[in-house]
mmCIF file of C-alpha atoms in Angstrom:
data_model
loop_
_atom_site.group_PDB
_atom_site.id
_atom_site.type_symbol
_atom_site.label_atom_id
_atom_site.label_comp_id
_atom_site.label_asym_id
_atom_site.label_seq_id
_atom_site.Cartn_x
_atom_site.Cartn_y
_atom_site.Cartn_z
ATOM 1 C CA UNK Y 993 -17.699 -11.580 -28.309
ATOM 2 C CA UNK Y 994 -16.796 -8.928 -25.714
ATOM 3 C CA UNK Y 995 -13.338 -8.952 -24.147
ATOM 4 C CA UNK Y 996 -13.337 -9.742 -20.449
ATOM 5 C CA UNK Y 997 -10.932 -7.934 -18.165
ATOM 6 C CA UNK Y 998 -10.007 -9.514 -14.869
ATOM 7 C CA UNK Y 999 -9.153 -7.212 -11.957
ATOM 8 C CA UNK Y 1000 -5.703 -7.623 -10.383
ATOM 9 C CA UNK Y 1001 -5.359 -10.277 -7.690
ATOM 10 C CA UNK Y 1002 -2.777 -10.945 -4.988
ATOM 11 C CA UNK Y 1003 -1.374 -13.708 -7.204
ATOM 12 C CA UNK Y 1004 -0.343 -11.062 -9.741
ATOM 13 C CA UNK Y 1005 1.803 -9.408 -7.089
ATOM 14 C CA UNK Y 1006 2.951 -12.221 -4.814
ATOM 15 C CA UNK Y 1007 4.157 -15.513 -6.263
ATOM 16 C CA UNK Y 1008 5.313 -17.271 -3.088
ATOM 17 C CA UNK Y 1009 5.122 -16.492 0.610
ATOM 18 C CA UNK Y 1010 6.703 -18.744 3.206
ATOM 19 C CA UNK Y 1011 4.842 -17.424 6.246
ATOM 20 C CA UNK Y 1012 2.119 -14.771 5.880
ATOM 21 C CA UNK Y 1013 2.290 -13.727 9.531
ATOM 22 C CA UNK Y 1014 6.041 -13.081 9.333
ATOM 23 C CA UNK Y 1015 6.230 -10.312 6.743
ATOM 24 C CA UNK Y 1016 2.799 -8.641 6.864
ATOM 25 C CA UNK Y 1017 1.768 -5.694 8.995
ATOM 26 C CA UNK Y 1018 -1.417 -3.667 9.322
ATOM 27 C CA UNK Y 1019 -0.682 0.025 8.805
ATOM 28 C CA UNK Y 1020 -2.657 3.281 8.693
ATOM 29 C CA UNK Y 1021 -3.022 4.782 5.214
ATOM 30 C CA UNK Y 1022 -3.235 8.551 4.859
ATOM 31 C CA UNK Y 1023 -6.619 9.928 3.768
ATOM 32 C CA UNK Y 1024 -7.304 11.384 0.357
ATOM 33 C CA UNK Y 1025 -6.403 8.521 -1.980
ATOM 34 C CA UNK Y 1026 -7.836 5.263 -3.217
ATOM 35 C CA UNK Y 1027 -4.941 2.805 -2.941
ATOM 36 C CA UNK Y 1028 -4.728 -0.009 -5.482
ATOM 37 C CA UNK Y 1029 -3.420 -3.517 -4.920
ATOM 38 C CA UNK Y 1030 0.374 -3.419 -5.286
ATOM 39 C CA UNK Y 1031 0.753 0.277 -4.439
ATOM 40 C CA UNK Y 1032 4.267 1.158 -3.288
ATOM 41 C CA UNK Y 1033 4.055 2.981 0.033
ATOM 42 C CA UNK Y 1034 6.351 5.179 2.070
ATOM 43 C CA UNK Y 1035 6.125 5.914 5.801
ATOM 44 C CA UNK Y 1036 5.619 9.533 6.853
ATOM 45 C CA UNK Y 1037 8.159 10.182 9.612
ATOM 46 C CA UNK Y 1038 6.084 12.672 11.639
ATOM 47 C CA UNK Y 1039 2.797 10.744 11.806
ATOM 48 C CA UNK Y 1040 3.796 7.133 11.154
ATOM 49 C CA UNK Y 1041 1.069 6.868 8.494
ATOM 50 C CA UNK Y 1042 1.750 5.490 5.031
ATOM 51 C CA UNK Y 1043 1.046 7.098 1.655
ATOM 52 C CA UNK Y 1044 1.939 6.486 -1.971
ATOM 53 C CA UNK Y 1045 5.702 6.827 -2.178
ATOM 54 C CA UNK Y 1046 6.506 9.962 -4.220
ATOM 55 C CA UNK Y 1047 9.607 10.339 -6.386
ATOM 56 C CA UNK Y 1048 10.735 13.359 -4.366
ATOM 57 C CA UNK Y 1049 10.220 14.771 -0.886
ATOM 58 C CA UNK Y 1050 6.793 16.339 -0.253
ATOM 59 C CA UNK Y 1051 6.497 19.093 2.348
ATOM 60 C CA UNK Y 1052 4.572 17.749 5.343
ATOM 61 C CA UNK Y 1053 5.098 14.116 4.273
ATOM 62 C CA UNK Y 1054 8.844 13.843 4.814
ATOM 63 C CA UNK Y 1055 10.096 10.261 4.865
ATOM 64 C CA UNK Y 1056 7.469 8.910 2.472
ATOM 65 C CA UNK Y 1057 9.836 9.246 -0.495
ATOM 66 C CA UNK Y 1058 11.633 6.109 0.764
ATOM 67 C CA UNK Y 1059 9.626 3.089 -0.392
ATOM 68 C CA UNK Y 1060 9.079 0.763 2.555
ATOM 69 C CA UNK Y 1061 5.955 -1.319 1.863
ATOM 70 C CA UNK Y 1062 3.721 -2.808 -0.828
ATOM 71 C CA UNK Y 1063 -0.036 -2.928 -0.334
ATOM 72 C CA UNK Y 1064 -1.537 -6.445 -0.604
ATOM 73 C CA UNK Y 1065 -5.147 -5.293 -0.934
ATOM 74 C CA UNK Y 1066 -7.030 -2.372 -2.444
ATOM 75 C CA UNK Y 1067 -8.056 0.246 0.153
ATOM 76 C CA UNK Y 1068 -10.303 3.272 -0.394
ATOM 77 C CA UNK Y 1069 -9.083 6.013 1.943
ATOM 78 C CA UNK Y 1070 -10.642 8.958 0.110
ATOM 79 C CA UNK Y 1071 -12.956 9.838 2.999
ATOM 80 C CA UNK Y 1072 -10.510 9.331 5.870
ATOM 81 C CA UNK Y 1073 -7.563 7.385 7.226
ATOM 82 C CA UNK Y 1074 -7.959 3.601 6.782
ATOM 83 C CA UNK Y 1075 -5.992 0.541 7.773
ATOM 84 C CA UNK Y 1076 -4.570 -1.871 5.263
#
């Protein structure tokens, strides 16, 4: 019998949320990456866009090294900036 693999769901990331409209925001994700559910994001100071939070400062993306958000849905931004 083949093994079935279930894709990640929001329940894997979030166990309890008192008020969904209180702590969620829609943000712009920087192009060039496919973002997975649960990705840790940092805000780029110059543009206000979000990207995967790197371990160290990246030239041109200063500020993103400080983790400030977690993505609650998968977003494919490989072709251009997307909201999530």
